[in-house]
PDB file of C-alpha atoms in Angstrom:
ATOM      1  CA  MET A 130      50.993  20.236  44.154  1.00 56.00           C
ATOM      2  CA  LYS A 131      47.532  19.985  42.627  1.00 60.00           C
ATOM      3  CA  GLN A 132      47.516  19.288  38.915  1.00 63.00           C
ATOM      4  CA  THR A 133      45.057  21.024  36.638  1.00 64.00           C
ATOM      5  CA  GLY A 134      44.115  20.715  32.988  1.00 69.00           C
ATOM      6  CA  LEU A 135      43.449  17.688  30.799  1.00 73.00           C
ATOM      7  CA  ARG A 136      46.613  15.892  31.929  1.00 74.00           C
ATOM      8  CA  ALA A 137      45.711  16.067  35.631  1.00 77.00           C
ATOM      9  CA  ILE A 138      44.972  12.747  37.310  1.00 77.00           C
ATOM     10  CA  ARG A 139      41.253  12.274  38.070  1.00 75.00           C
ATOM     11  CA  ALA A 140      40.647  15.991  37.721  1.00 78.00           C
ATOM     12  CA  PRO A 141      37.008  16.949  37.093  1.00 78.00           C
ATOM     13  CA  LEU A 142      36.210  18.086  33.560  1.00 82.00           C
ATOM     14  CA  SER A 143      33.996  20.974  32.622  1.00 83.00           C
ATOM     15  CA  ALA A 144      30.799  20.379  30.673  1.00 83.00           C
ATOM     16  CA  THR A 145      32.428  21.756  27.516  1.00 87.00           C
ATOM     17  CA  GLN A 146      35.476  19.499  27.915  1.00 85.00           C
ATOM     18  CA  ARG A 147      33.293  16.448  28.406  1.00 86.00           C
ATOM     19  CA  LEU A 148      31.259  17.317  25.313  1.00 87.00           C
ATOM     20  CA  VAL A 149      34.309  17.934  23.119  1.00 91.00           C
ATOM     21  CA  LEU A 150      36.118  14.806  24.305  1.00 91.00           C
ATOM     22  CA  GLY A 151      32.956  12.739  23.913  1.00 89.00           C
ATOM     23  CA  ILE A 152      32.550  13.884  20.308  1.00 91.00           C
ATOM     24  CA  GLY A 153      36.256  13.264  19.733  1.00 92.00           C
ATOM     25  CA  SER A 154      35.899   9.637  20.830  1.00 93.00           C
ATOM     26  CA  PHE A 155      33.618   9.119  17.813  1.00 92.00           C
ATOM     27  CA  VAL A 156      35.469  11.420  15.393  1.00 95.00           C
ATOM     28  CA  LEU A 157      38.883   9.764  15.818  1.00 95.00           C
ATOM     29  CA  PRO A 158      37.768   6.240  14.731  1.00 94.00           C
ATOM     30  CA  LEU A 159      35.784   7.823  11.881  1.00 94.00           C
ATOM     31  CA  LEU A 160      38.880   9.711  10.678  1.00 95.00           C
ATOM     32  CA  LEU A 161      40.894   6.486  10.784  1.00 95.00           C
ATOM     33  CA  TRP A 162      38.178   4.704   8.788  1.00 94.00           C
ATOM     34  CA  CYS A 163      38.139   7.560   6.236  1.00 95.00           C
ATOM     35  CA  ALA A 164      41.926   7.441   5.897  1.00 94.00           C
ATOM     36  CA  VAL A 165      41.878   3.694   5.207  1.00 93.00           C
ATOM     37  CA  SER A 166      38.959   4.050   2.787  1.00 93.00           C
ATOM     38  CA  TYR A 167      39.834   7.187   0.807  1.00 93.00           C
ATOM     39  CA  LEU A 168      43.667   7.389   0.841  1.00 92.00           C
ATOM     40  CA  PRO A 169      45.107   4.714  -1.492  1.00 89.00           C
ATOM     41  CA  PHE A 170      48.621   5.095  -0.061  1.00 89.00           C
ATOM     42  CA  VAL A 171      47.341   4.076   3.404  1.00 90.00           C
ATOM     43  CA  TRP A 172      45.879   0.677   2.480  1.00 88.00           C
ATOM     44  CA  HIS A 173      44.369  -0.333  -0.849  1.00 91.00           C
ATOM     45  CA  PRO A 174      45.679  -3.862  -1.514  1.00 93.00           C
ATOM     46  CA  LEU A 175      43.321  -4.594  -4.451  1.00 94.00           C
ATOM     47  CA  VAL A 176      42.458  -3.142  -7.851  1.00 94.00           C
ATOM     48  CA  LEU A 177      38.848  -2.673  -8.922  1.00 93.00           C
ATOM     49  CA  VAL A 178      38.729  -3.600 -12.609  1.00 93.00           C
ATOM     50  CA  SER A 179      36.854  -1.098 -14.768  1.00 92.00           C
ATOM     51  CA  ASP A 180      37.977  -2.420 -18.193  1.00 93.00           C
ATOM     52  CA  PRO A 181      39.316  -5.990 -18.575  1.00 92.00           C
ATOM     53  CA  GLY A 182      41.296  -5.084 -21.736  1.00 89.00           C
ATOM     54  CA  GLY A 183      42.884  -8.206 -23.192  1.00 89.00           C
ATOM     55  CA  VAL A 184      42.713 -10.295 -19.976  1.00 91.00           C
ATOM     56  CA  ASP A 185      40.110 -12.962 -20.617  1.00 90.00           C
ATOM     57  CA  TYR A 186      39.259 -13.747 -16.991  1.00 91.00           C
ATOM     58  CA  PHE A 187      38.897 -10.128 -15.826  1.00 92.00           C
ATOM     59  CA  GLU A 188      35.390  -8.666 -15.582  1.00 91.00           C
ATOM     60  CA  PRO A 189      34.237  -5.100 -14.869  1.00 92.00           C
ATOM     61  CA  GLY A 190      33.691  -4.691 -11.113  1.00 90.00           C
ATOM     62  CA  MET A 191      36.039  -7.559 -10.267  1.00 92.00           C
ATOM     63  CA  ARG A 192      38.581  -7.015  -7.443  1.00 93.00           C
ATOM     64  CA  VAL A 193      42.030  -8.551  -7.913  1.00 93.00           C
ATOM     65  CA  GLU A 194      45.236  -8.287  -5.933  1.00 93.00           C
ATOM     66  CA  ALA A 195      47.432  -5.376  -6.960  1.00 92.00           C
ATOM     67  CA  GLY A 196      50.358  -7.698  -7.770  1.00 92.00           C
ATOM     68  CA  VAL A 197      48.219  -9.876 -10.046  1.00 93.00           C
ATOM     69  CA  PHE A 198      46.860  -6.808 -11.823  1.00 93.00           C
ATOM     70  CA  ALA A 199      50.395  -5.459 -12.371  1.00 93.00           C
ATOM     71  CA  ASP A 200      51.534  -8.813 -13.822  1.00 93.00           C
ATOM     72  CA  GLU A 201      48.591  -8.858 -16.240  1.00 92.00           C
ATOM     73  CA  VAL A 202      49.307  -5.277 -17.332  1.00 93.00           C
ATOM     74  CA  LYS A 203      52.927  -6.256 -18.025  1.00 93.00           C
ATOM     75  CA  ALA A 204      51.854  -9.371 -19.936  1.00 93.00           C
ATOM     76  CA  MET A 205      49.354  -7.455 -22.063  1.00 91.00           C
ATOM     77  CA  ARG A 206      51.912  -4.747 -22.818  1.00 91.00           C
ATOM     78  CA  GLU A 207      54.475  -7.313 -23.962  1.00 91.00           C
ATOM     79  CA  SER A 208      51.912  -9.093 -26.153  1.00 91.00           C
ATOM     80  CA  GLY A 209      50.590  -5.834 -27.626  1.00 89.00           C
ATOM     81  CA  ALA A 210      47.023  -6.472 -26.377  1.00 89.00           C
ATOM     82  CA  ALA A 211      44.711  -3.903 -24.803  1.00 92.00           C
ATOM     83  CA  LEU A 212      45.747  -3.022 -21.255  1.00 93.00           C
ATOM     84  CA  PRO A 213      43.286  -3.621 -18.403  1.00 93.00           C
ATOM     85  CA  GLN A 214      42.107  -0.581 -16.501  1.00 93.00           C
ATOM     86  CA  GLY A 215      41.321  -0.286 -12.791  1.00 93.00           C
ATOM     87  CA  VAL A 216      41.558   1.810  -9.667  1.00 92.00           C
ATOM     88  CA  PRO A 217      43.020   0.968  -6.223  1.00 92.00           C
ATOM     89  CA  ALA A 218      40.404  -0.504  -3.902  1.00 93.00           C
ATOM     90  CA  ASN A 219      39.923  -2.178  -0.534  1.00 93.00           C
ATOM     91  CA  PRO A 220      38.460  -5.677  -0.026  1.00 92.00           C
ATOM     92  CA  VAL A 221      34.705  -5.916  -0.317  1.00 91.00           C
ATOM     93  CA  TYR A 222      34.415  -6.515   3.435  1.00 92.00           C
ATOM     94  CA  LEU A 223      35.655  -2.994   4.159  1.00 92.00           C
ATOM     95  CA  PRO A 224      33.229  -0.523   2.535  1.00 93.00           C
ATOM     96  CA  ALA A 225      33.804   3.226   2.724  1.00 93.00           C
ATOM     97  CA  PRO A 226      31.902   5.359   5.271  1.00 94.00           C
ATOM     98  CA  HIS A 227      29.676   6.952   2.610  1.00 94.00           C
ATOM     99  CA  GLU A 228      28.628   3.499   1.360  1.00 93.00           C
ATOM    100  CA  VAL A 229      27.643   2.465   4.886  1.00 93.00           C
ATOM    101  CA  ALA A 230      25.798   5.749   5.396  1.00 93.00           C
ATOM    102  CA  GLN A 231      23.887   5.152   2.171  1.00 93.00           C
ATOM    103  CA  ALA A 232      23.053   1.588   3.226  1.00 89.00           C
ATOM    104  CA  PHE A 233      21.934   2.946   6.603  1.00 87.00           C
ATOM    105  CA  TYR A 234      19.423   5.186   4.828  1.00 88.00           C
ATOM    106  CA  THR A 235      18.247   2.737   2.177  1.00 88.00           C
ATOM    107  CA  GLY A 236      17.794   0.033   4.828  1.00 82.00           C
ATOM    108  CA  PHE A 237      14.709   1.924   6.005  1.00 82.00           C
ATOM    109  CA  THR A 238      13.499   3.143   2.608  1.00 83.00           C
ATOM    110  CA  THR A 239      14.170   0.249   0.213  1.00 81.00           C
ATOM    111  CA  PRO A 240      12.310  -3.098   0.292  1.00 78.00           C
ATOM    112  CA  PRO A 241      14.520  -6.143   0.996  1.00 74.00           C
ATOM    113  CA  GLU A 242      15.870  -7.891  -2.083  1.00 72.00           C
ATOM    114  CA  GLN A 243      14.875 -11.348  -0.860  1.00 70.00           C
ATOM    115  CA  LYS A 244      11.186 -12.194  -1.227  1.00 71.00           C
ATOM    116  CA  ASP A 245       9.257 -12.256   2.069  1.00 71.00           C
ATOM    117  CA  ALA A 246      12.362 -11.095   3.962  1.00 71.00           C
ATOM    118  CA  PRO A 247      11.632  -8.616   6.795  1.00 75.00           C
ATOM    119  CA  TRP A 248      12.526  -4.966   6.532  1.00 79.00           C
ATOM    120  CA  LEU A 249      15.416  -3.703   8.626  1.00 80.00           C
ATOM    121  CA  HIS A 250      13.146  -1.895  11.069  1.00 81.00           C
ATOM    122  CA  GLN A 251      11.029  -5.043  11.472  1.00 83.00           C
ATOM    123  CA  SER A 252      14.163  -7.071  12.290  1.00 84.00           C
ATOM    124  CA  LEU A 253      15.284  -4.464  14.814  1.00 86.00           C
ATOM    125  CA  TRP A 254      11.892  -4.301  16.499  1.00 88.00           C
ATOM    126  CA  HIS A 255      11.787  -8.078  16.807  1.00 88.00           C
ATOM    127  CA  SER A 256      15.256  -8.136  18.397  1.00 88.00           C
ATOM    128  CA  MET A 257      14.335  -5.400  20.852  1.00 90.00           C
ATOM    129  CA  GLN A 258      11.321  -7.423  21.985  1.00 91.00           C
ATOM    130  CA  ILE A 259      13.590 -10.433  22.580  1.00 91.00           C
ATOM    131  CA  ILE A 260      15.904  -8.328  24.741  1.00 91.00           C
ATOM    132  CA  PHE A 261      13.005  -6.748  26.630  1.00 92.00           C
ATOM    133  CA  TRP A 262      11.412 -10.035  27.636  1.00 94.00           C
ATOM    134  CA  GLY A 263      14.725 -11.720  28.385  1.00 93.00           C
ATOM    135  CA  PHE A 264      15.975  -8.914  30.604  1.00 94.00           C
ATOM    136  CA  LEU A 265      12.582  -8.467  32.284  1.00 95.00           C
ATOM    137  CA  ILE A 266      12.408 -12.153  33.275  1.00 96.00           C
ATOM    138  CA  SER A 267      16.030 -12.061  34.423  1.00 95.00           C
ATOM    139  CA  SER A 268      15.409  -8.965  36.551  1.00 95.00           C
ATOM    140  CA  LEU A 269      12.202 -10.307  38.109  1.00 96.00           C
ATOM    141  CA  ILE A 270      14.214 -13.260  39.423  1.00 95.00           C
ATOM    142  CA  GLY A 271      17.692 -11.837  39.820  1.00 94.00           C
ATOM    143  CA  VAL A 272      17.019  -8.548  41.616  1.00 95.00           C
ATOM    144  CA  PRO A 273      14.937  -9.953  44.529  1.00 94.00           C
ATOM    145  CA  LEU A 274      17.276 -12.935  44.895  1.00 95.00           C
ATOM    146  CA  GLY A 275      20.325 -10.682  44.839  1.00 94.00           C
ATOM    147  CA  ILE A 276      18.847  -8.392  47.518  1.00 94.00           C
ATOM    148  CA  LEU A 277      18.014 -11.370  49.726  1.00 94.00           C
ATOM    149  CA  CYS A 278      21.502 -12.857  49.301  1.00 93.00           C
ATOM    150  CA  GLY A 279      23.082  -9.493  50.070  1.00 91.00           C
ATOM    151  CA  THR A 280      20.986  -9.102  53.218  1.00 90.00           C
ATOM    152  CA  TYR A 281      20.940 -12.599  54.713  1.00 91.00           C
ATOM    153  CA  SER A 282      24.237 -14.489  54.910  1.00 90.00           C
ATOM    154  CA  ALA A 283      22.517 -17.872  55.165  1.00 93.00           C
ATOM    155  CA  LEU A 284      20.683 -17.356  51.877  1.00 91.00           C
ATOM    156  CA  ALA A 285      23.901 -16.164  50.255  1.00 91.00           C
ATOM    157  CA  ARG A 286      25.733 -19.277  51.403  1.00 92.00           C
ATOM    158  CA  LEU A 287      22.888 -21.466  50.141  1.00 92.00           C
ATOM    159  CA  HIS A 288      22.758 -19.913  46.637  1.00 90.00           C
ATOM    160  CA  GLU A 289      25.966 -18.121  45.711  1.00 90.00           C
ATOM    161  CA  PRO A 290      28.373 -21.107  45.476  1.00 91.00           C
ATOM    162  CA  PHE A 291      26.144 -22.705  42.832  1.00 93.00           C
ATOM    163  CA  ILE A 292      25.589 -19.361  41.083  1.00 92.00           C
ATOM    164  CA  GLU A 293      29.355 -18.745  41.041  1.00 90.00           C
ATOM    165  CA  PHE A 294      29.746 -22.140  39.357  1.00 92.00           C
ATOM    166  CA  PHE A 295      26.867 -21.656  36.929  1.00 90.00           C
ATOM    167  CA  ARG A 296      27.910 -18.222  35.721  1.00 87.00           C
ATOM    168  CA  TYR A 297      31.013 -19.720  34.132  1.00 88.00           C
ATOM    169  CA  LEU A 298      28.899 -21.989  31.932  1.00 89.00           C
ATOM    170  CA  PRO A 299      28.519 -20.335  28.516  1.00 87.00           C
ATOM    171  CA  ALA A 300      24.890 -19.459  27.832  1.00 86.00           C
ATOM    172  CA  PRO A 301      25.036 -20.518  24.128  1.00 84.00           C
ATOM    173  CA  ALA A 302      25.867 -24.073  25.280  1.00 87.00           C
ATOM    174  CA  PHE A 303      22.270 -24.343  26.458  1.00 88.00           C
ATOM    175  CA  GLY A 304      20.917 -23.521  22.985  1.00 84.00           C
ATOM    176  CA  ALA A 305      20.083 -27.067  21.913  1.00 85.00           C
ATOM    177  CA  LEU A 306      18.525 -27.813  25.293  1.00 89.00           C
ATOM    178  CA  ALA A 307      16.450 -24.630  25.125  1.00 87.00           C
ATOM    179  CA  VAL A 308      15.161 -25.573  21.668  1.00 85.00           C
ATOM    180  CA  ALA A 309      14.241 -29.066  22.892  1.00 89.00           C
ATOM    181  CA  ILE A 310      12.282 -27.636  25.831  1.00 89.00           C
ATOM    182  CA  LEU A 311      10.840 -24.410  24.413  1.00 86.00           C
ATOM    183  CA  GLY A 312      10.546 -25.122  20.682  1.00 82.00           C
ATOM    184  CA  ILE A 313      12.097 -23.291  17.758  1.00 77.00           C
ATOM    185  CA  HIS A 314      10.509 -19.875  18.047  1.00 81.00           C
ATOM    186  CA  ASP A 315      11.443 -16.994  20.358  1.00 85.00           C
ATOM    187  CA  GLY A 316      11.457 -18.973  23.605  1.00 88.00           C
ATOM    188  CA  PRO A 317      15.048 -20.297  23.262  1.00 88.00           C
ATOM    189  CA  LYS A 318      16.335 -16.817  22.373  1.00 89.00           C
ATOM    190  CA  ILE A 319      14.760 -15.301  25.467  1.00 91.00           C
ATOM    191  CA  ALA A 320      16.085 -18.205  27.534  1.00 92.00           C
ATOM    192  CA  ILE A 321      19.670 -17.594  26.372  1.00 91.00           C
ATOM    193  CA  ILE A 322      19.478 -13.923  27.391  1.00 92.00           C
ATOM    194  CA  VAL A 323      18.023 -14.925  30.769  1.00 93.00           C
ATOM    195  CA  ILE A 324      20.786 -17.495  31.355  1.00 92.00           C
ATOM    196  CA  GLY A 325      23.442 -15.036  30.233  1.00 90.00           C
ATOM    197  CA  THR A 326      22.362 -12.222  32.569  1.00 92.00           C
ATOM    198  CA  LEU A 327      20.531 -13.788  35.512  1.00 93.00           C
ATOM    199  CA  PHE A 328      23.455 -15.254  37.428  1.00 92.00           C
ATOM    200  CA  GLN A 329      25.635 -12.191  36.933  1.00 91.00           C
ATOM    201  CA  GLN A 330      22.698 -10.094  38.071  1.00 93.00           C
ATOM    202  CA  VAL A 331      22.266 -11.996  41.334  1.00 94.00           C
ATOM    203  CA  LEU A 332      25.930 -11.613  42.266  1.00 94.00           C
ATOM    204  CA  ILE A 333      26.158  -7.937  41.324  1.00 95.00           C
ATOM    205  CA  VAL A 334      22.953  -6.998  43.140  1.00 95.00           C
ATOM    206  CA  ALA A 335      24.027  -9.005  46.191  1.00 94.00           C
ATOM    207  CA  ASN A 336      27.365  -7.175  46.260  1.00 94.00           C
ATOM    208  CA  THR A 337      25.580  -3.831  45.934  1.00 94.00           C
ATOM    209  CA  THR A 338      23.282  -4.747  48.821  1.00 93.00           C
ATOM    210  CA  ARG A 339      26.265  -5.623  51.033  1.00 93.00           C
ATOM    211  CA  GLN A 340      27.687  -2.147  50.525  1.00 91.00           C
ATOM    212  CA  LEU A 341      24.726  -0.615  52.358  1.00 89.00           C
ATOM    213  CA  ASP A 342      25.902   0.974  55.611  1.00 88.00           C
ATOM    214  CA  HIS A 343      25.401  -1.667  58.328  1.00 86.00           C
ATOM    215  CA  SER A 344      24.785   0.996  60.958  1.00 87.00           C
ATOM    216  CA  LEU A 345      21.707   1.993  58.988  1.00 86.00           C
ATOM    217  CA  LEU A 346      20.382  -1.560  59.292  1.00 85.00           C
ATOM    218  CA  GLU A 347      21.172  -1.671  63.005  1.00 85.00           C
ATOM    219  CA  ALA A 348      19.356   1.615  63.569  1.00 87.00           C
ATOM    220  CA  ALA A 349      16.329   0.358  61.653  1.00 84.00           C
ATOM    221  CA  MET A 350      16.253  -2.931  63.621  1.00 85.00           C
ATOM    222  CA  THR A 351      16.588  -0.994  66.881  1.00 86.00           C
ATOM    223  CA  MET A 352      13.400   0.805  65.887  1.00 83.00           C
ATOM    224  CA  GLY A 353      11.629  -2.529  65.398  1.00 79.00           C
ATOM    225  CA  ASN A 354      11.998  -3.081  61.653  1.00 78.00           C
ATOM    226  CA  ARG A 355      12.288  -6.728  60.696  1.00 81.00           C
ATOM    227  CA  GLY A 356      11.708  -9.015  57.708  1.00 84.00           C
ATOM    228  CA  ALA A 357       9.863  -7.599  54.706  1.00 86.00           C
ATOM    229  CA  ARG A 358       9.500  -4.202  56.347  1.00 87.00           C
ATOM    230  CA  LEU A 359      13.265  -3.936  56.796  1.00 86.00           C
ATOM    231  CA  LEU A 360      13.829  -4.918  53.171  1.00 88.00           C
ATOM    232  CA  LEU A 361      11.206  -2.645  51.644  1.00 90.00           C
ATOM    233  CA  LYS A 362      11.642   0.387  53.896  1.00 87.00           C
ATOM    234  CA  VAL A 363      15.409   0.385  54.478  1.00 87.00           C
ATOM    235  CA  VAL A 364      17.415  -1.938  52.210  1.00 90.00           C
ATOM    236  CA  VAL A 365      15.743  -1.265  48.855  1.00 90.00           C
ATOM    237  CA  PRO A 366      15.597   2.545  49.241  1.00 90.00           C
ATOM    238  CA  GLY A 367      19.199   2.516  50.477  1.00 89.00           C
ATOM    239  CA  ILE A 368      20.605   0.694  47.439  1.00 91.00           C
ATOM    240  CA  LEU A 369      18.186   2.005  44.818  1.00 92.00           C
ATOM    241  CA  PRO A 370      20.572   4.453  43.035  1.00 91.00           C
ATOM    242  CA  GLN A 371      23.345   1.853  42.776  1.00 92.00           C
ATOM    243  CA  LEU A 372      20.817  -0.822  41.823  1.00 93.00           C
ATOM    244  CA  TYR A 373      19.643   1.436  38.991  1.00 93.00           C
ATOM    245  CA  ARG A 374      23.222   1.779  37.714  1.00 91.00           C
ATOM    246  CA  ASP A 375      23.707  -1.983  37.954  1.00 92.00           C
ATOM    247  CA  GLN A 376      20.667  -2.550  35.762  1.00 92.00           C
ATOM    248  CA  ARG A 377      22.008  -0.113  33.166  1.00 90.00           C
ATOM    249  CA  VAL A 378      25.261  -2.095  32.958  1.00 89.00           C
ATOM    250  CA  LEU A 379      23.480  -5.455  32.879  1.00 90.00           C
ATOM    251  CA  LEU A 380      21.169  -4.293  30.105  1.00 90.00           C
ATOM    252  CA  GLY A 381      24.277  -3.816  27.963  1.00 86.00           C
ATOM    253  CA  TRP A 382      25.204  -7.438  28.649  1.00 85.00           C
ATOM    254  CA  ALA A 383      21.780  -8.507  27.386  1.00 87.00           C
ATOM    255  CA  TRP A 384      22.566  -6.846  24.053  1.00 85.00           C
ATOM    256  CA  THR A 385      25.811  -8.810  23.795  1.00 84.00           C
ATOM    257  CA  TYR A 386      23.905 -12.092  24.110  1.00 85.00           C
ATOM    258  CA  LEU A 387      21.388 -11.071  21.450  1.00 84.00           C
ATOM    259  CA  ILE A 388      23.438 -12.116  18.417  1.00 79.00           C
ATOM    260  CA  VAL A 389      24.162 -15.568  19.830  1.00 79.00           C
ATOM    261  CA  ALA A 390      20.575 -16.005  20.990  1.00 82.00           C
ATOM    262  CA  GLU A 391      19.131 -15.186  17.583  1.00 81.00           C
ATOM    263  CA  LEU A 392      21.223 -17.869  15.893  1.00 77.00           C
ATOM    264  CA  ILE A 393      19.188 -20.477  17.768  1.00 75.00           C
ATOM    265  CA  GLY A 394      15.897 -21.841  16.465  1.00 62.00           C
ATOM    266  CA  THR A 395      14.180 -19.947  13.673  1.00 60.00           C
ATOM    267  CA  SER A 396      16.124 -17.235  11.870  1.00 66.00           C
ATOM    268  CA  SER A 397      14.753 -13.839  12.762  1.00 71.00           C
ATOM    269  CA  GLY A 398      15.675 -10.450  14.081  1.00 81.00           C
ATOM    270  CA  ILE A 399      18.691  -8.315  13.344  1.00 84.00           C
ATOM    271  CA  THR A 400      21.028 -11.332  13.349  1.00 83.00           C
ATOM    272  CA  PHE A 401      19.087 -12.917  10.482  1.00 82.00           C
ATOM    273  CA  PHE A 402      19.338  -9.626   8.587  1.00 83.00           C
ATOM    274  CA  ILE A 403      23.118  -9.461   9.145  1.00 85.00           C
ATOM    275  CA  THR A 404      23.772 -13.071   8.130  1.00 84.00           C
ATOM    276  CA  GLN A 405      21.618 -12.725   5.023  1.00 81.00           C
ATOM    277  CA  GLN A 406      23.433  -9.586   3.901  1.00 84.00           C
ATOM    278  CA  ALA A 407      26.834 -11.153   4.602  1.00 86.00           C
ATOM    279  CA  ARG A 408      25.853 -14.189   2.539  1.00 85.00           C
ATOM    280  CA  TYR A 409      25.327 -11.930  -0.497  1.00 85.00           C
ATOM    281  CA  GLN A 410      28.448  -9.864   0.364  1.00 87.00           C
ATOM    282  CA  HIS A 411      26.412  -6.731   1.102  1.00 87.00           C
ATOM    283  CA  PHE A 412      28.896  -5.704   3.750  1.00 92.00           C
ATOM    284  CA  ASP A 413      27.806  -2.072   3.667  1.00 91.00           C
ATOM    285  CA  LYS A 414      24.436  -3.241   5.033  1.00 89.00           C
ATOM    286  CA  VAL A 415      26.177  -5.484   7.558  1.00 90.00           C
ATOM    287  CA  TYR A 416      28.123  -2.518   8.922  1.00 92.00           C
ATOM    288  CA  ALA A 417      24.974  -0.391   8.891  1.00 90.00           C
ATOM    289  CA  ALA A 418      23.067  -2.970  10.948  1.00 88.00           C
ATOM    290  CA  ILE A 419      25.924  -3.374  13.446  1.00 89.00           C
ATOM    291  CA  LEU A 420      26.235   0.386  13.854  1.00 90.00           C
ATOM    292  CA  MET A 421      22.488   0.591  14.317  1.00 89.00           C
ATOM    293  CA  ILE A 422      22.674  -1.852  17.240  1.00 88.00           C
ATOM    294  CA  GLY A 423      25.346   0.316  18.825  1.00 89.00           C
ATOM    295  CA  LEU A 424      23.355   3.505  18.304  1.00 90.00           C
ATOM    296  CA  ILE A 425      20.209   1.992  19.789  1.00 89.00           C
ATOM    297  CA  GLY A 426      22.123   0.638  22.785  1.00 88.00           C
ATOM    298  CA  LEU A 427      23.861   3.970  23.367  1.00 89.00           C
ATOM    299  CA  GLY A 428      20.597   5.856  22.940  1.00 91.00           C
ATOM    300  CA  ILE A 429      18.831   3.686  25.511  1.00 91.00           C
ATOM    301  CA  ASP A 430      21.715   4.086  27.972  1.00 90.00           C
ATOM    302  CA  LEU A 431      21.730   7.876  27.568  1.00 90.00           C
ATOM    303  CA  LEU A 432      17.971   7.907  28.098  1.00 92.00           C
ATOM    304  CA  LEU A 433      18.331   5.829  31.263  1.00 91.00           C
ATOM    305  CA  ALA A 434      21.153   8.116  32.481  1.00 90.00           C
ATOM    306  CA  TRP A 435      18.925  11.148  31.929  1.00 90.00           C
ATOM    307  CA  LEU A 436      16.086   9.415  33.767  1.00 92.00           C
ATOM    308  CA  GLY A 437      18.469   8.493  36.595  1.00 88.00           C
ATOM    309  CA  ARG A 438      19.433  12.131  37.130  1.00 87.00           C
ATOM    310  CA  ARG A 439      15.764  12.937  37.652  1.00 88.00           C
ATOM    311  CA  LEU A 440      15.031   9.951  39.864  1.00 88.00           C
ATOM    312  CA  PHE A 441      18.081  10.536  42.087  1.00 85.00           C
ATOM    313  CA  PRO A 442      18.822  14.283  41.965  1.00 82.00           C
ATOM    314  CA  TRP A 443      20.658  14.214  45.314  1.00 78.00           C
ATOM    315  CA  LEU A 444      23.555  12.191  43.884  1.00 74.00           C
ATOM    316  CA  PRO A 445      26.691  14.021  42.667  1.00 67.00           C
ATOM    317  CA  PRO A 446      26.815  14.321  38.852  1.00 61.00           C
ATOM    318  CA  ARG A 447      29.945  12.140  38.488  1.00 58.00           C
ATOM    319  CA  SER A 448      28.284   9.184  40.218  1.00 57.00           C
ATOM    320  CA  GLN A 449      25.280   9.300  37.868  1.00 55.00           C
ATOM    321  CA  HIS A 450      27.249   8.358  34.726  1.00 56.00           C
TER     322      HIS A 450
END
């Protein structure tokens, strides 16, 4: 019996259902965040002191544990001194959504507090350039090598065992070596992104190439296609839609290596902005910067998905996501 509705297994969803469920995937975490931030009975383990009263070590704006605050209130009441005043609060590392939203806005409109520090948009732009060059270099090497390995078994046997070994080596471990070879500027950062994505890229592209229908290759060779002509006229066009999807996934991996890469060499980019704000406990700006990375990554992926639907209109809609 065929199941229908939202509980059906692998049933196709309508456009409206996909839209509503997609919005819900963002609304549900936001509601949870709001509940933790605005409902004291959910989780407010601290008290934000507004008036220290007779407690000599309390200061306005200070956060203390609720138990400590209660003990001080009891002590002041017994001694007849002024009672401290405060409201339930969360730790400073968990700002409320409206505080993050405000930091998100002021990050683009307010100059940085530290002298000569870059603006948020300047840090973001610098990071995006690092990702662009790292992923471009990785793709220029990884895509052709992956296609060759997926087409010719001898080349695969010559390269893939070493690549399988190398891909388990953590890219950040090469940070010191990259600085020694490339200096302390952007070169090591780009190198870390290349190391982190290149070897995965070769294996994924090779696997995609192997999925090409072998009868198609045999037919092309029967018609006299060999070598570069076979690759450029048959293999590459045959795998192009899947290759495009592979690159979308691998681009997301490049973003994951960004934070580690930017900790190497000179401090710059969005990672420098985040670490600076965390150092001064401006966690609302830290959250804003992290969310901004996610929004940019999601925006780029949606743009590439839209472009993919126009480049490959013959593919079914479900395979284009």
